[in-house]
């Protein structure tokens, strides 16, 4: 039973460091290769744990299995996996004195959970830095299709935009109303432009073909005040030559609110999506 716990724990730990490298490095290899690699490495480590050379060889075997389809990024995969291993190892060394009276199984399981949690937080922090520092103000060209009409827009990704449509959890993007006015049906534009979030009147005026495309979306302001706005489901949106996942747009008053004279801001998840697509 002890061997099974060790294999499972090693597999869990190996998968965590591989997943860290896979995401932070934008390598985006399939998860089944990562899991297979983690299990093989965990099994070999437990069976041949008395040989130091095993750890060295197992590390490179694990990298080879996990990222064999991404050979052009193998050096980056090795560096990031090693970084994750060192980070997790240092974290576990720091907390080891807290478990000197604990049983081996309890200690191993806790080590795995703590290392995983630490790497997860590190991943979130690094991705947040990527978004807020590297790409925050970068302008993207785009082409949006609404009601069989197409419009060219310039956009940027705002790391603070985490608004989603509550039922589908689809991302919500914000566009200046004046930028889309030429392609929006006049009746729909008038309803949105005169929308009063405190009365929710106006949607019943829309014809069925328009009403099926809109949703009421809750918006929380910086002052924690909640209001409801009209979101429009777009037909197609190509940003920087990459199609965005399905989602909604909310029209705002005043284009001057957006930096660099952009027509709107994208949901923060768009950064990861566009980066992931461009890396393929």
XYZ file of C-alpha atoms in Angstrom:
280
model
C 0.000 0.000 0.000
C 2.909 2.352 0.773
C 4.349 1.869 -2.734
C 0.993 2.707 -4.330
C 0.771 5.919 -2.294
C 4.309 6.878 -3.320
C 3.599 6.229 -7.015
C 0.344 8.190 -6.896
C 1.997 11.083 -5.059
C 4.959 11.203 -7.438
C 2.592 11.077 -10.424
C 0.548 13.914 -8.955
C 3.663 16.007 -8.293
C 5.182 15.294 -11.730
C 1.962 16.217 -13.511
C 1.808 19.493 -11.595
C 5.305 20.626 -12.620
C 4.709 19.537 -16.226
C 1.382 21.384 -16.347
C 3.148 24.482 -14.999
C 5.735 24.360 -17.814
C 3.056 23.580 -20.383
C 0.957 26.621 -19.519
C 3.556 29.208 -18.557
C 5.605 28.403 -21.659
C 2.527 28.509 -23.935
C 3.576 25.045 -25.130
C 0.023 23.720 -24.976
C 0.740 20.022 -25.448
C -2.126 17.603 -24.842
C -2.790 16.705 -21.209
C -2.816 12.960 -21.868
C 0.898 13.087 -22.727
C 1.605 14.976 -19.520
C -0.318 12.432 -17.448
C 1.371 9.445 -19.112
C 4.765 11.049 -18.613
C 4.029 11.830 -14.958
C 2.930 8.243 -14.259
C 5.933 6.626 -15.979
C 8.346 8.933 -14.168
C 6.606 8.338 -10.841
C 6.715 4.564 -11.291
C 10.406 4.504 -12.215
C 11.324 6.854 -9.368
C 9.648 4.635 -6.761
C 10.945 1.308 -8.141
C 14.542 2.496 -8.624
C 14.699 5.125 -5.892
C 18.032 3.808 -4.541
C 19.946 4.932 -7.622
C 20.761 8.638 -7.909
C 21.307 8.410 -11.661
C 17.667 7.288 -11.922
C 16.430 10.725 -10.887
C 18.556 12.390 -13.544
C 17.524 10.025 -16.335
C 13.882 9.962 -15.260
C 13.669 13.753 -15.482
C 14.703 13.754 -19.141
C 12.541 10.721 -19.900
C 9.592 12.563 -18.376
C 10.301 15.636 -20.541
C 10.667 13.477 -23.629
C 7.338 11.699 -23.162
C 5.449 14.850 -22.175
C 6.687 17.130 -24.951
C 7.782 14.829 -27.779
C 5.265 16.487 -30.115
C 6.668 19.936 -29.294
C 10.338 19.258 -29.967
C 11.052 22.832 -31.050
C 10.144 23.987 -27.529
C 11.944 21.233 -25.625
C 14.614 23.545 -24.152
C 11.948 25.859 -22.793
C 10.065 22.842 -21.386
C 13.204 21.609 -19.578
C 13.929 25.046 -18.098
C 10.394 25.655 -16.852
C 9.951 22.130 -15.474
C 13.251 22.460 -13.629
C 12.178 25.864 -12.292
C 8.880 24.421 -11.057
C 10.690 21.496 -9.404
C 13.140 23.800 -7.623
C 10.328 26.085 -6.469
C 8.273 23.168 -5.137
C 11.349 21.563 -3.554
C 12.252 24.773 -1.761
C 8.693 25.174 -0.541
C 8.639 21.639 0.850
C 12.042 22.086 2.514
C 10.739 25.175 4.292
C 7.691 23.401 5.730
C 9.358 20.033 6.468
C 9.955 20.778 10.198
C 6.195 21.070 10.691
C 5.746 17.372 9.844
C 8.547 15.732 11.849
C 6.020 13.855 14.023
C 3.582 12.994 11.219
C 3.208 9.597 9.567
C 4.890 9.071 6.210
C 1.625 8.735 4.261
C 0.130 11.855 5.831
C 3.326 13.818 5.200
C 3.604 12.696 1.544
C 0.003 13.531 0.735
C 0.295 16.942 2.397
C 3.542 17.640 0.571
C 1.846 16.907 -2.748
C -1.105 19.170 -1.973
C 1.077 22.039 -0.744
C 3.431 21.809 -3.727
C 0.490 21.734 -6.115
C -1.160 24.711 -4.422
C 2.089 26.673 -4.478
C 2.651 26.011 -8.182
C -0.963 26.885 -8.956
C -0.612 30.261 -7.238
C 2.717 30.844 -8.983
C 1.097 30.051 -12.345
C -1.745 32.489 -11.706
C 0.709 35.168 -10.614
C 2.982 34.745 -13.636
C 0.048 34.751 -16.062
C -1.308 37.862 -14.387
C 2.059 39.571 -14.843
C 2.105 38.534 -18.495
C -1.297 40.083 -19.033
C -0.922 43.245 -16.994
C 2.670 44.121 -17.957
C 3.468 42.555 -21.315
C 0.247 42.914 -23.249
C -1.948 45.277 -21.332
C -1.816 48.200 -23.734
C -1.118 46.365 -26.970
C -3.544 47.288 -29.719
C -5.095 44.498 -31.810
C -6.789 44.821 -35.208
C -10.073 42.957 -35.485
C -13.099 42.304 -37.645
C -16.483 41.679 -36.011
C -19.601 40.291 -37.663
C -23.038 41.265 -36.327
C -26.402 40.787 -38.034
C -24.610 39.791 -41.265
C -22.641 43.045 -41.251
C -18.877 43.356 -40.730
C -16.938 46.164 -39.060
C -13.209 46.711 -38.550
C -12.249 47.662 -34.983
C -9.095 48.313 -32.991
C -9.027 46.789 -29.510
C -6.862 46.137 -26.511
C -6.992 43.518 -23.758
C -7.807 44.830 -20.305
C -6.574 42.566 -17.503
C -9.239 44.087 -15.242
C -12.137 43.007 -17.453
C -13.395 39.742 -15.989
C -17.074 40.231 -16.765
C -18.943 37.122 -17.985
C -22.502 36.287 -18.980
C -23.858 34.509 -15.854
C -25.726 31.620 -17.519
C -23.137 30.526 -20.074
C -20.034 32.000 -18.386
C -19.043 33.334 -21.817
C -16.720 36.384 -21.803
C -18.136 39.890 -22.171
C -16.270 42.521 -24.171
C -16.928 46.279 -24.236
C -17.192 48.327 -27.438
C -17.904 52.024 -27.942
C -21.455 52.377 -29.276
C -20.426 54.880 -31.922
C -17.971 52.368 -33.416
C -20.720 49.814 -34.096
C -23.546 52.157 -34.956
C -23.066 51.771 -38.766
C -23.762 48.003 -38.630
C -26.370 47.773 -35.860
C -30.104 47.749 -36.666
C -31.415 51.222 -35.868
C -34.134 49.966 -33.532
C -31.660 47.874 -31.520
C -29.222 50.757 -31.302
C -31.953 53.113 -30.056
C -33.079 50.650 -27.368
C -29.506 50.144 -26.131
C -28.683 53.841 -26.274
C -31.753 54.745 -24.187
C -31.410 51.803 -21.791
C -32.155 52.557 -18.152
C -30.561 49.911 -15.934
C -32.910 50.748 -13.068
C -36.156 50.081 -14.994
C -35.265 47.280 -17.453
C -37.668 48.620 -20.062
C -37.164 48.436 -23.784
C -36.334 44.807 -24.584
C -39.995 44.016 -25.184
C -39.867 46.493 -28.081
C -37.344 44.395 -29.995
C -38.404 42.069 -32.826
C -37.804 38.363 -32.189
C -34.768 38.135 -34.479
C -33.029 40.804 -32.404
C -34.277 39.722 -28.996
C -32.768 36.241 -29.414
C -29.348 37.825 -29.742
C -29.355 39.853 -26.527
C -28.965 39.043 -22.831
C -29.194 41.047 -19.637
C -25.755 41.027 -18.016
C -24.931 42.207 -14.474
C -22.078 44.705 -14.186
C -20.319 45.530 -10.907
C -18.702 48.967 -10.710
C -15.532 49.870 -8.816
C -17.797 51.139 -6.034
C -19.370 47.617 -5.858
C -22.653 48.896 -7.260
C -24.429 46.425 -9.530
C -26.405 47.348 -12.613
C -27.783 45.467 -15.604
C -26.769 46.154 -19.182
C -27.657 44.689 -22.577
C -25.179 42.236 -24.057
C -25.222 41.302 -27.754
C -24.073 37.874 -28.902
C -21.699 38.355 -31.822
C -21.741 36.080 -34.868
C -18.014 36.037 -35.502
C -15.016 37.988 -34.295
C -11.503 37.673 -35.695
C -8.830 39.415 -33.617
C -5.242 39.597 -34.852
C -6.149 36.929 -37.461
C -7.398 34.582 -34.719
C -11.103 33.808 -34.088
C -12.336 34.589 -30.591
C -14.486 32.066 -28.678
C -18.193 32.830 -28.514
C -19.176 35.650 -26.226
C -21.026 38.949 -25.835
C -20.368 42.628 -26.347
C -21.698 45.514 -24.300
C -21.932 48.946 -25.901
C -20.588 51.877 -23.910
C -20.993 55.616 -24.287
C -17.889 57.594 -25.099
C -15.018 56.160 -27.128
C -12.619 58.531 -25.366
C -12.768 56.286 -22.289
C -10.539 53.714 -24.005
C -6.731 54.158 -24.142
C -4.828 54.700 -27.397
C -8.036 55.618 -29.230
C -9.124 51.973 -29.297
C -12.720 51.122 -30.145
C -13.113 48.828 -27.158
C -11.588 46.426 -24.649
C -11.480 42.642 -24.728
C -12.112 40.268 -21.846
C -8.896 39.337 -20.002
C -9.205 35.688 -21.130
C -8.635 36.822 -24.724
C -4.944 37.282 -23.979
C -4.471 33.622 -23.129
C -6.619 32.506 -26.054
C -4.737 34.597 -28.631
C -1.341 33.641 -27.199
C -2.272 29.977 -27.206
C -3.474 30.084 -30.816
C -0.438 31.965 -32.082
C 1.900 29.418 -30.464
C 0.463 26.516 -32.494
